[in-house]
Structure formats: structure tokens, C-alpha cells
């Protein structure tokens, strides 16, 4: 949808508060008010935190952290395994609430989405009022809380939603954006990871104001193509549209094993299980791909990927497993120690050619904990 010249978009970023943990605490009263970790078991080697309740976050527990480390930080934490079917059901109900106000909804995962309410269905007009109504509906109908960021573009709205969590609502208007970006610490810039943030700090770049001092060609020289984005965003310029139909680019499943795999027979047996999971997911989403990628992580944490592409799209188990086995054999797995295997399918085929648009990439967030 085109926005008329000289007018600003009205963008809302909704982010559910500790989503998986909040659903568990809502459905199980005995879990309320205690440090709760949703994720893999700390007893296994590969357990990872999917999310943690706010009570657990006080101890420094964060998502993607090894479960063993989480247990060390909070020995009395309660661990529960994820129930993704339940989370997906709740996510669909949240999406239904969004759709009362706009059809321009861009989900980023089960628990967050962008909404363009420039022209809202109910002619409310105020993005702040819409955000308030959405938050209240989620609270009343689902007994959960969400935080909202409201601004004129996606980047600022996303950062704003994180400012007053949980149950927050932050508006950053057009006149306040540039000053806000100047004060923002570089590690708070969405898309700037730890490594890039450290590199920036070594260069004396600690805030948006510091970044703003560098010419665009200097930013590109140090940070590649991302430099163009940093140059624009620190000035509050983000023209990306909310894309309601994001194209799925890959689908994957992987597993970290409780012990190192040392024989080809063990490796192929585990690949069979993973290939079945991938095949089931392809069928669930009615997808067929042209490329199989095998991911291997060894006991020394060295990681490699190998892939093979076909001219015609496929989604059957036999093609997936035979290709994965061939890719494994090509790595000479004898006498190797493997701690993780993964299979992903990409390069999805369409029955009819479909015009691709820029920035139409996404990856299904499918966990295998």
C-alpha cells in the first residue's frame, strides 16, 4: 500500500512479554511467580533456553543460553519443555486481534509482528489508541501481556517496544526520532550483534551520535553493505514497508546429541529421524524445495555445511534422506566425532513463476529442543 507523499506511516510493533513462559504460567497456576525456564533439560548436553519468565531473568537467564548455564545462575529454577502447538494456537488468536484493525501484518515469529495502521479498518486514526486497544484485548481475551512500540517506521517501532517491558507502550514521534537515535547505544541497534558492537566500540563508536559523524562511504568501508543501513537509520530513515506475505526461504530441523556420534551407522540413524521431521514440516506447510543442506558440528565445535540442488522441487522423504546421506559420506565421517546434525530445505519451488520482491526473505522459526 503506497503512503501519500509528505505523510508518515503509522507503524506498531507488538512484542509479547516472555511469551512461552507467560503461556505456561497462565495455564499452570503453580508456575506463577517463580523463576521459570522454557527449553531443553539442563541434564542433557544440548539443552537451550527458549525463553525465561521475568522472575528467572532477574538471575541473568536469557534465551539461547545453554540450560546448564541457566541452572547454575538459578539452581532453584523450574524447567519445562516447550509446547509449540499451544504457543502456535495462542499466536493465531493474537493474529486475529491484529486483523480487526489492519490486514497489513508482518509476523516476525510466533510472539511479535509489525502492523501498518496508516489506514486502519475501524477509522480510529490514532496508532497509539490502536496499540492500547490491542494490548487490552490480548489481556482481556488471552490473559497475557504485550508491549508495543509506535512510530513512523519499523526500526524505531521495534526498538520502542522494548523500552518499557513488560506491558509497555512507547511512542516515538517524527520530531523525536533523530535525537532518540543519537542517544541510542550501538548495541541497541536492531541488527548489530555482539561482534559488530565490539568493533564499533573499538573504533570509538558508542552511540548513534558517534555513528552519525562518519560519512556513508566510511561506514560501508568498515561494515560492508550494512553501512548503508546504519547511515540511514541513525537519521531515522527507514523506508521498509510492512510485508504481510513474507516468503519462506528455508525450513530446517537439527539435533544435538547427548553423546558424540562416532560410527556412520549412528550418524545415518540420527539423520533418518531428522529427515522425517523435515519431511513432516514440508507437508504441514505444503512446501517443496530444490536444495538440501546438511549441517555438521563436530566435538571440537567446528561446524561445516554441505548442500546439493536439484532442477525440480521435491518434498519426499527418500530424496531428502538419500541426499543427506550422500552429503555426509562426502565429508569422510569415519573416525569423526559428531555432536550435532541438521538438515534444511530451501530454494522452494512454485507451480508457477512468482515475481520476487526485494526484502521478501524469512526463515521459519522452528525449534527442535
XYZ file of C-alpha atoms in Angstrom:
369
model
C 0.000 0.000 0.000
C 1.510 3.326 -1.041
C 1.760 6.068 1.550
C 0.883 9.518 0.125
C 3.803 11.943 -0.151
C 4.595 14.098 2.885
C 2.690 11.824 5.241
C 4.152 9.397 7.723
C 3.299 5.761 8.085
C 1.787 4.634 11.365
C 3.684 1.519 12.424
C 3.126 -0.583 15.546
C 5.495 -3.305 16.693
C 3.839 -5.731 19.112
C 6.097 -7.996 21.172
C 4.603 -10.465 23.617
C 6.170 -10.469 27.087
C 8.175 -13.661 27.812
C 5.674 -15.374 25.542
C 6.299 -19.104 26.054
C 6.867 -18.680 29.796
C 3.775 -16.485 30.137
C 1.597 -19.080 28.398
C 2.950 -21.777 30.721
C 2.311 -19.621 33.803
C -1.192 -18.777 32.581
C -2.065 -22.435 32.009
C -0.325 -23.779 35.144
C -1.004 -21.664 38.253
C 1.729 -23.472 40.221
C 4.321 -21.948 37.862
C 3.267 -18.352 38.528
C 5.621 -16.064 40.429
C 8.601 -18.433 40.263
C 11.746 -18.488 38.087
C 10.588 -20.487 35.057
C 12.702 -21.611 32.107
C 11.104 -22.972 28.941
C 13.563 -25.028 26.927
C 15.712 -28.128 26.870
C 16.605 -30.016 30.013
C 19.756 -28.879 31.859
C 20.604 -32.552 32.341
C 21.278 -33.106 28.639
C 24.263 -31.624 26.859
C 22.384 -29.745 24.180
C 19.557 -28.129 26.192
C 18.940 -24.474 25.299
C 16.703 -21.803 26.863
C 13.840 -20.866 24.536
C 12.591 -18.169 26.907
C 12.564 -17.360 30.615
C 9.998 -15.748 32.873
C 10.777 -12.306 34.254
C 11.369 -13.920 37.627
C 14.136 -16.016 36.007
C 15.570 -13.088 34.037
C 16.447 -11.369 37.323
C 19.127 -14.037 37.704
C 20.620 -13.262 34.306
C 18.927 -16.076 32.382
C 18.360 -15.244 28.715
C 17.047 -17.008 25.618
C 19.556 -19.072 23.604
C 21.606 -19.656 26.758
C 22.619 -23.273 27.490
C 20.204 -24.765 30.010
C 23.110 -25.923 32.172
C 24.304 -22.335 32.494
C 20.772 -21.209 33.364
C 20.635 -23.778 36.161
C 23.966 -22.543 37.511
C 22.645 -18.969 37.582
C 19.432 -20.031 39.323
C 19.632 -23.504 40.935
C 16.006 -23.328 42.086
C 14.613 -22.522 38.619
C 11.868 -24.751 37.227
C 12.432 -26.116 33.711
C 9.600 -27.134 31.374
C 9.788 -28.332 27.795
C 8.171 -26.138 25.120
C 4.622 -26.829 23.921
C 4.801 -25.299 20.477
C 1.321 -26.435 19.454
C -0.107 -24.430 22.368
C 2.013 -21.374 21.538
C 1.005 -21.508 17.889
C -2.680 -21.658 18.851
C -2.303 -18.576 21.063
C -0.318 -16.835 18.315
C -3.174 -17.371 15.868
C -5.607 -15.773 18.330
C -3.284 -12.784 18.700
C -3.161 -12.507 14.919
C -6.982 -12.463 14.856
C -6.931 -9.488 17.235
C -4.472 -7.674 14.952
C -6.675 -8.312 11.925
C -9.531 -6.341 13.499
C -7.502 -3.219 12.824
C -5.430 -3.919 9.688
C -4.573 -6.537 7.093
C -1.012 -5.219 6.846
C 0.509 -7.594 9.409
C 4.086 -8.865 9.151
C 4.748 -11.654 11.654
C 8.397 -11.982 12.693
C 7.803 -15.046 14.861
C 5.021 -16.517 16.996
C 5.318 -13.679 19.515
C 5.985 -10.492 17.565
C 4.744 -8.657 14.498
C 4.698 -5.335 12.697
C 1.371 -3.680 11.912
C 0.814 -0.828 9.466
C -2.245 1.065 10.711
C -1.839 4.123 8.482
C -5.343 3.383 7.219
C -6.938 1.271 9.922
C -10.127 -0.708 9.383
C -12.037 0.974 12.205
C -11.048 4.525 11.234
C -9.623 5.134 14.697
C -6.825 7.242 13.242
C -4.518 7.193 16.265
C -1.858 4.470 16.229
C -1.391 4.963 19.969
C -5.072 4.302 20.627
C -4.974 1.211 18.395
C -1.941 -0.105 20.278
C -3.757 0.435 23.577
C -6.831 -1.416 22.311
C -4.743 -4.344 21.025
C -2.861 -4.637 24.319
C -6.147 -4.548 26.263
C -7.758 -7.170 24.012
C -4.781 -9.501 24.467
C -5.028 -9.021 28.230
C -8.814 -9.474 28.410
C -9.184 -12.341 25.946
C -5.942 -14.269 26.399
C -4.803 -13.265 29.909
C -1.383 -12.304 28.557
C 0.525 -9.044 28.272
C 2.232 -7.476 25.290
C 4.485 -4.485 24.815
C 4.025 -2.068 21.931
C 6.245 0.388 20.122
C 4.646 3.068 17.949
C 6.465 5.195 15.404
C 6.650 6.103 11.720
C 8.908 3.227 10.679
C 9.695 -0.379 11.534
C 13.159 0.130 13.006
C 12.137 2.709 15.578
C 8.877 0.942 16.443
C 10.764 -2.277 17.195
C 13.244 -0.537 19.487
C 10.407 1.380 21.171
C 8.534 -1.831 22.043
C 11.494 -2.967 24.144
C 11.867 0.207 26.211
C 9.191 -0.282 28.872
C 8.785 -4.070 29.033
C 6.757 -5.783 30.318
C 3.291 -4.444 29.449
C 4.763 -1.259 28.000
C 3.689 1.202 25.325
C 6.210 3.674 23.926
C 5.593 6.271 21.223
C 8.466 7.944 19.418
C 7.118 10.636 17.117
C 8.723 12.094 13.985
C 10.248 15.100 15.744
C 11.831 12.940 18.455
C 13.352 10.202 16.296
C 16.691 11.761 15.376
C 17.519 12.797 18.943
C 16.442 9.353 20.148
C 18.695 7.608 17.633
C 21.655 9.810 18.574
C 21.410 8.750 22.236
C 20.910 5.060 21.441
C 23.797 2.762 22.342
C 25.161 0.938 19.294
C 24.419 -2.483 20.810
C 20.733 -1.492 20.955
C 20.579 -1.042 17.176
C 18.480 -3.930 15.840
C 20.781 -6.000 13.632
C 24.009 -5.041 15.408
C 25.339 -8.178 17.070
C 27.958 -8.533 19.767
C 30.891 -8.791 17.350
C 29.852 -5.710 15.358
C 29.118 -3.753 18.544
C 32.600 -4.552 19.875
C 34.156 -3.494 16.582
C 32.241 -0.223 16.717
C 33.348 0.465 20.285
C 36.994 -0.176 19.408
C 36.552 2.494 16.734
C 35.183 4.884 19.369
C 31.606 4.475 18.158
C 29.453 4.075 21.255
C 26.173 5.799 20.312
C 24.107 6.770 17.305
C 25.617 10.237 17.544
C 29.070 8.717 17.068
C 27.913 6.742 14.037
C 26.378 9.881 12.619
C 29.797 11.523 12.428
C 31.040 9.020 9.838
C 30.350 9.543 6.124
C 28.386 6.803 4.396
C 31.399 5.535 2.435
C 33.356 5.142 5.691
C 30.560 3.093 7.260
C 30.444 0.874 4.165
C 34.225 0.508 4.237
C 34.139 -0.801 7.823
C 30.807 -2.652 7.891
C 30.061 -3.631 4.296
C 26.542 -3.238 2.899
C 25.156 -2.818 6.408
C 26.951 0.540 6.469
C 24.327 1.957 4.092
C 21.602 0.914 6.535
C 23.427 2.359 9.580
C 23.867 5.669 7.760
C 20.152 5.938 7.017
C 18.745 4.591 10.239
C 20.749 6.811 12.561
C 18.985 9.662 10.767
C 15.609 7.996 11.326
C 15.261 6.974 7.679
C 13.728 3.511 7.267
C 11.514 3.111 4.207
C 10.892 -0.636 4.544
C 7.218 -1.481 4.164
C 5.264 -3.863 6.365
C 5.071 -7.020 4.249
C 2.017 -9.173 5.016
C 3.150 -12.023 2.757
C 6.723 -12.813 3.683
C 8.159 -15.604 1.590
C 9.572 -18.559 3.476
C 13.116 -19.233 2.279
C 14.186 -22.274 4.268
C 12.918 -24.903 6.665
C 15.190 -26.870 8.964
C 15.486 -29.339 11.822
C 18.564 -30.308 13.811
C 19.542 -32.203 16.909
C 22.387 -32.017 19.428
C 23.193 -35.448 20.792
C 23.761 -36.454 24.444
C 26.972 -38.203 23.334
C 29.289 -37.904 20.318
C 28.344 -39.976 17.289
C 31.394 -41.973 16.198
C 30.053 -44.506 13.688
C 28.441 -43.956 10.307
C 25.564 -46.212 11.379
C 24.775 -43.931 14.332
C 25.001 -40.845 12.129
C 22.683 -42.255 9.476
C 20.168 -43.390 12.098
C 20.004 -39.852 13.516
C 19.779 -38.363 10.017
C 16.744 -40.585 9.386
C 14.935 -39.069 12.383
C 15.814 -35.515 11.376
C 14.789 -36.131 7.745
C 11.380 -37.408 8.928
C 10.911 -34.213 10.954
C 11.808 -32.038 7.960
C 9.532 -34.046 5.675
C 6.606 -33.691 8.098
C 7.124 -29.937 8.272
C 7.302 -29.597 4.491
C 3.968 -31.412 4.236
C 2.472 -29.289 7.011
C 3.338 -26.067 5.168
C 2.705 -27.560 1.722
C 6.229 -26.775 0.557
C 8.699 -28.361 -1.852
C 12.332 -27.331 -2.210
C 15.200 -27.739 -4.642
C 18.171 -27.634 -2.242
C 19.173 -29.907 0.647
C 21.750 -28.570 3.113
C 23.485 -30.764 5.670
C 24.854 -29.135 8.827
C 27.506 -30.877 10.926
C 29.049 -29.751 14.197
C 31.988 -31.789 15.475
C 33.048 -32.461 19.072
C 35.596 -29.601 18.841
C 32.680 -27.272 17.853
C 33.960 -26.862 14.299
C 30.927 -26.539 12.041
C 30.504 -27.200 8.312
C 27.623 -27.213 5.824
C 27.272 -29.065 2.540
C 24.436 -28.768 0.025
C 23.079 -30.186 -3.203
C 20.465 -28.705 -5.527
C 18.038 -30.281 -7.972
C 16.298 -28.853 -11.024
C 12.829 -29.962 -9.875
C 11.234 -29.289 -6.477
C 10.880 -32.204 -4.064
C 9.366 -32.871 -0.653
C 9.586 -36.630 -0.265
C 11.471 -38.412 2.474
C 13.543 -40.606 0.126
C 15.074 -37.658 -1.740
C 15.838 -35.821 1.472
C 17.445 -38.736 3.316
C 19.387 -40.090 0.325
C 20.813 -36.643 -0.400
C 21.667 -36.039 3.264
C 23.461 -39.392 3.422
C 25.414 -38.650 0.244
C 26.480 -35.269 1.634
C 27.512 -36.954 4.881
C 29.553 -39.598 3.049
C 31.362 -36.883 1.093
C 32.704 -35.459 4.386
C 34.520 -38.746 5.173
C 32.752 -39.223 8.509
C 34.713 -42.317 9.548
C 36.594 -41.758 12.795
C 34.927 -38.341 13.265
C 33.115 -37.313 16.428
C 29.850 -35.510 15.713
C 27.769 -33.663 18.322
C 25.116 -32.091 16.048
C 23.434 -32.872 12.734
C 20.900 -30.766 10.878
C 19.034 -30.807 7.571
C 17.467 -27.796 5.889
C 15.453 -27.454 2.702
C 15.499 -24.233 0.701
C 15.030 -22.828 -2.795
C 11.323 -23.581 -2.644
C 9.596 -24.280 -5.927
C 6.396 -22.696 -7.139
C 3.950 -24.278 -9.552
C 4.060 -21.016 -11.467
C 6.904 -18.486 -11.547
C 6.391 -15.888 -8.858
C 7.924 -12.454 -9.059
C 10.242 -11.935 -6.116
C 10.334 -8.614 -4.369
C 13.250 -7.127 -2.521
C 13.431 -7.869 1.195
C 10.992 -10.780 0.880
C 13.163 -13.199 2.844
C 12.311 -15.014 6.001
C 13.074 -18.273 7.736
C 10.588 -20.345 9.672
C 11.484 -20.295 13.327
C 11.045 -23.981 14.028
C 12.718 -25.187 17.203
C 13.976 -28.689 17.878
C 14.606 -28.655 21.629
